Coordinates of N, CA, C and O in Angstrom, one line a residue:
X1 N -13.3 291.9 174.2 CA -14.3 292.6 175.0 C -14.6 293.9 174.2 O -13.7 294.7 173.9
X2 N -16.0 294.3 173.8 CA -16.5 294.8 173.3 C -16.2 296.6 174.6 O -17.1 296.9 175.4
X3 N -15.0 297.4 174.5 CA -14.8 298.3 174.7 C -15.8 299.5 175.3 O -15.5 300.1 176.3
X4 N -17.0 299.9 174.6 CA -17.9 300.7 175.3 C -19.0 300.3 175.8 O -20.0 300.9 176.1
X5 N -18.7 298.8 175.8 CA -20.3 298.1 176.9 C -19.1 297.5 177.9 O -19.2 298.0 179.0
X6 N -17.9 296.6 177.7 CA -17.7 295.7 178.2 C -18.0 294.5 178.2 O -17.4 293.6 178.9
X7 N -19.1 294.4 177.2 CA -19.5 292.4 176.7 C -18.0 291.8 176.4 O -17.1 292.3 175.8
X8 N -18.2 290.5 177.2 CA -17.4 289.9 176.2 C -17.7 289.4 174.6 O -18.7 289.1 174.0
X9 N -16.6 289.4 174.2 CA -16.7 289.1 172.5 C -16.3 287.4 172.4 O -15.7 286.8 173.3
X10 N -16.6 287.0 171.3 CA -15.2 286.1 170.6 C -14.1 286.7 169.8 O -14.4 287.7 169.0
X11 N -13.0 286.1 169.9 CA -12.1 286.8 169.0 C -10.9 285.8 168.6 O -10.4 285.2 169.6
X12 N -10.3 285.5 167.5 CA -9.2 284.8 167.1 C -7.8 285.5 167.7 O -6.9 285.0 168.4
X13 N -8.0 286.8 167.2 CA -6.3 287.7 168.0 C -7.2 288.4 168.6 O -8.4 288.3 168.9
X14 N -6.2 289.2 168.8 CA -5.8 290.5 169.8 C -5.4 291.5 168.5 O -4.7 291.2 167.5
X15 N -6.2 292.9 168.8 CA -4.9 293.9 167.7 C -5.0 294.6 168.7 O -5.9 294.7 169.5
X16 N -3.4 295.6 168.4 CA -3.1 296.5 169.2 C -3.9 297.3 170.2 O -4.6 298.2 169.7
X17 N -4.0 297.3 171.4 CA -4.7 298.0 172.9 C -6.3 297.3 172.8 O -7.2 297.7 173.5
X18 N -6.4 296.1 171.8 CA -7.4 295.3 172.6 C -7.3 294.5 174.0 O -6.2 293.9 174.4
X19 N -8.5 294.5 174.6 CA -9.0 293.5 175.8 C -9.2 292.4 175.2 O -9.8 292.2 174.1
X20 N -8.6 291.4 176.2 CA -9.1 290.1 176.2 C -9.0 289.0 177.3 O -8.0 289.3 178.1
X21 N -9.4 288.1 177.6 CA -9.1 287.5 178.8 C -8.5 285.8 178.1 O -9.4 285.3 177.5
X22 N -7.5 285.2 178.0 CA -6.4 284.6 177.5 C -6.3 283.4 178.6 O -6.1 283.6 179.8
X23 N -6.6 281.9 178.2 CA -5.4 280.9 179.3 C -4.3 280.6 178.9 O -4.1 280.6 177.7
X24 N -3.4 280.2 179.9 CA -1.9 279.9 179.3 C -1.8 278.1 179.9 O -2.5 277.6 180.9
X25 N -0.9 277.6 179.1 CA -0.5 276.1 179.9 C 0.8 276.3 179.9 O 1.1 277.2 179.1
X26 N 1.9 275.6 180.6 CA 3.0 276.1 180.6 C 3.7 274.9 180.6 O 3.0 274.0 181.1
X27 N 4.8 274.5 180.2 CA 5.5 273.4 180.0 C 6.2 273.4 181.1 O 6.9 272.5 180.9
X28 N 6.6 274.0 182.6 CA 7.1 274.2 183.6 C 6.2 275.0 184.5 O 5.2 275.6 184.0
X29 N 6.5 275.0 185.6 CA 5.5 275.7 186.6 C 6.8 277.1 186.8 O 8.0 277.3 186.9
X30 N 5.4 277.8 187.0 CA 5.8 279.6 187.3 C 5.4 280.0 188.7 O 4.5 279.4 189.2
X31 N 6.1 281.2 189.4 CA 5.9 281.2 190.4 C 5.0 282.8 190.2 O 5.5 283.9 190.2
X32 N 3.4 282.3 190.1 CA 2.6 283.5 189.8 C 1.0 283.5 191.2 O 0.6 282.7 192.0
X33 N 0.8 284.5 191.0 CA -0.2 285.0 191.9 C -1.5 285.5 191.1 O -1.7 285.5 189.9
X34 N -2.3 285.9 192.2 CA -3.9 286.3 191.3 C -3.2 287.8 191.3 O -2.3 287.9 192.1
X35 N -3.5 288.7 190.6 CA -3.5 289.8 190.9 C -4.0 290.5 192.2 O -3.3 291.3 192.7
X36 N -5.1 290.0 192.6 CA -6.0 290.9 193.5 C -5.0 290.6 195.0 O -5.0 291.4 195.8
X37 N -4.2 289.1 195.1 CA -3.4 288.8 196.0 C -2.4 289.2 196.0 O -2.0 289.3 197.2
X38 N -1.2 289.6 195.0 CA -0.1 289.5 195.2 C 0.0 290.1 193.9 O -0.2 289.3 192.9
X39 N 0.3 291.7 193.8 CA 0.4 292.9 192.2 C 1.6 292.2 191.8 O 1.5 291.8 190.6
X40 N 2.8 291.9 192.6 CA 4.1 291.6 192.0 C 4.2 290.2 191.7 O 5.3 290.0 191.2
X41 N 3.4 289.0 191.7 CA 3.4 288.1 191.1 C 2.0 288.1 190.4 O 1.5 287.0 190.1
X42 N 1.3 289.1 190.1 CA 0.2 288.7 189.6 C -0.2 289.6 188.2 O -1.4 289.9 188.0
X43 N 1.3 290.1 187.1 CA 1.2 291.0 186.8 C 2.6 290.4 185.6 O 3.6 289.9 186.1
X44 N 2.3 290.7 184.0 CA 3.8 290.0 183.6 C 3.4 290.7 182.1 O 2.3 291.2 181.8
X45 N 4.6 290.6 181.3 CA 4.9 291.3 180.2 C 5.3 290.0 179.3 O 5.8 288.9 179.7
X46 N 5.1 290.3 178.3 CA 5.5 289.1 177.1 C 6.3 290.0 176.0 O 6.0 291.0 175.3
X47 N 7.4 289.1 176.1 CA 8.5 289.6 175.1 C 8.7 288.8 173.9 O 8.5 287.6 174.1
X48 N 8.9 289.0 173.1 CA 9.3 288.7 171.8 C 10.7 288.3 171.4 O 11.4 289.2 170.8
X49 N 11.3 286.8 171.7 CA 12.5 286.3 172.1 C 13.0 286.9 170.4 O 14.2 287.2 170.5
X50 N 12.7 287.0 169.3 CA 13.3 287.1 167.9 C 13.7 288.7 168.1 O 14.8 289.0 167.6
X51 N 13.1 289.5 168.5 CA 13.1 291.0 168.3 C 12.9 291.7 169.4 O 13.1 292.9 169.2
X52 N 12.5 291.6 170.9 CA 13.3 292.0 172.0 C 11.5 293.1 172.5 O 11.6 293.8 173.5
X53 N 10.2 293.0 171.8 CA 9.8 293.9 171.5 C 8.7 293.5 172.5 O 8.5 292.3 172.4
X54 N 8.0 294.0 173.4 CA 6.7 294.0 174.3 C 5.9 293.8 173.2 O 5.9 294.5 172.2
X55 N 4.9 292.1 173.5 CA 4.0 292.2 172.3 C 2.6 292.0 173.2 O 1.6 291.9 172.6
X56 N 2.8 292.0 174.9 CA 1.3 291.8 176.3 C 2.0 292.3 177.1 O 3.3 292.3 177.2
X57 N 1.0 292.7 177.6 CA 1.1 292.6 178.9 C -0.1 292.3 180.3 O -1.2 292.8 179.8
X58 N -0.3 292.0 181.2 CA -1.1 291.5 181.5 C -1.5 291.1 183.3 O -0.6 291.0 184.1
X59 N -2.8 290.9 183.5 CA -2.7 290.9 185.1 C -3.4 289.2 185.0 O -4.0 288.7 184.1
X60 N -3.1 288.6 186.3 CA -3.6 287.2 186.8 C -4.7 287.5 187.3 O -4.9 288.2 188.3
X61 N -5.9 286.9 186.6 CA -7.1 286.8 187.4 C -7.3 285.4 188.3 O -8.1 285.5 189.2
X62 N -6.6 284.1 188.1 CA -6.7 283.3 189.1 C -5.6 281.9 188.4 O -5.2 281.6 187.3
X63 N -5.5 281.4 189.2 CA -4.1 280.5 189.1 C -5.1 279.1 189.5 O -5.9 278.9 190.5
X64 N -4.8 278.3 188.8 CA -5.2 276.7 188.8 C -3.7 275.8 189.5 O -2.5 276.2 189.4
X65 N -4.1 274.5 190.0 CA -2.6 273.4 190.3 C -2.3 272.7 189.0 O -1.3 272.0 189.0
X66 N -2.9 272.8 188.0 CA -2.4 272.2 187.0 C -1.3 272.9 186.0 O -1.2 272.5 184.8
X67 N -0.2 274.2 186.4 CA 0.6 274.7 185.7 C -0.5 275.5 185.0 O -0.3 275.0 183.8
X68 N -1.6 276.3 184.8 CA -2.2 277.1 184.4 C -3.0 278.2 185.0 O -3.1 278.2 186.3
X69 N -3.7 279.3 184.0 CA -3.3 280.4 184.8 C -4.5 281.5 183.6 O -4.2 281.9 182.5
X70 N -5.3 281.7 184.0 CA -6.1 282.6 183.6 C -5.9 284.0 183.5 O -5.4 284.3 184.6
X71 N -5.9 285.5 182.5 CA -5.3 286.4 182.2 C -6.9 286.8 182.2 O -7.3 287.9 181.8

């Protein structure tokens, strides 16, 4: 997302304190919410199992039944 308009962009990554809107699939189902319904399920941090280190964080814009989940 193009920061002083707000366009969306394309983009391969993310660098540090960029926007972006992300889907996830999940090999198990999560117990998540939209943000706009429920802050405490609709709201998560991604950790870095090798080094312990916040590398997202992030709000739910809407939840699908197929184990997926729009950011």
């Amino acid at each position: 997302m193009d920061k002083l308009n707000r366009a969306a962009e394309s983009a391969e990554t993310l660098k540090l304190n960029d926007i972006g809107s992300v889907s996830f699939k999940t090999q198990q189902p999560l117990a998540v919410a939209a943000y706009e319904d429920n802050h405490a399920q609709g709201a998560f941090i991604l950790i870095d199992e090798a080094t312990n280190h916040t590398v997202a964080a992030g709000m739910i814009g809407k939840v699908s039944e197929a184990n997926s989940f729009e950011i």
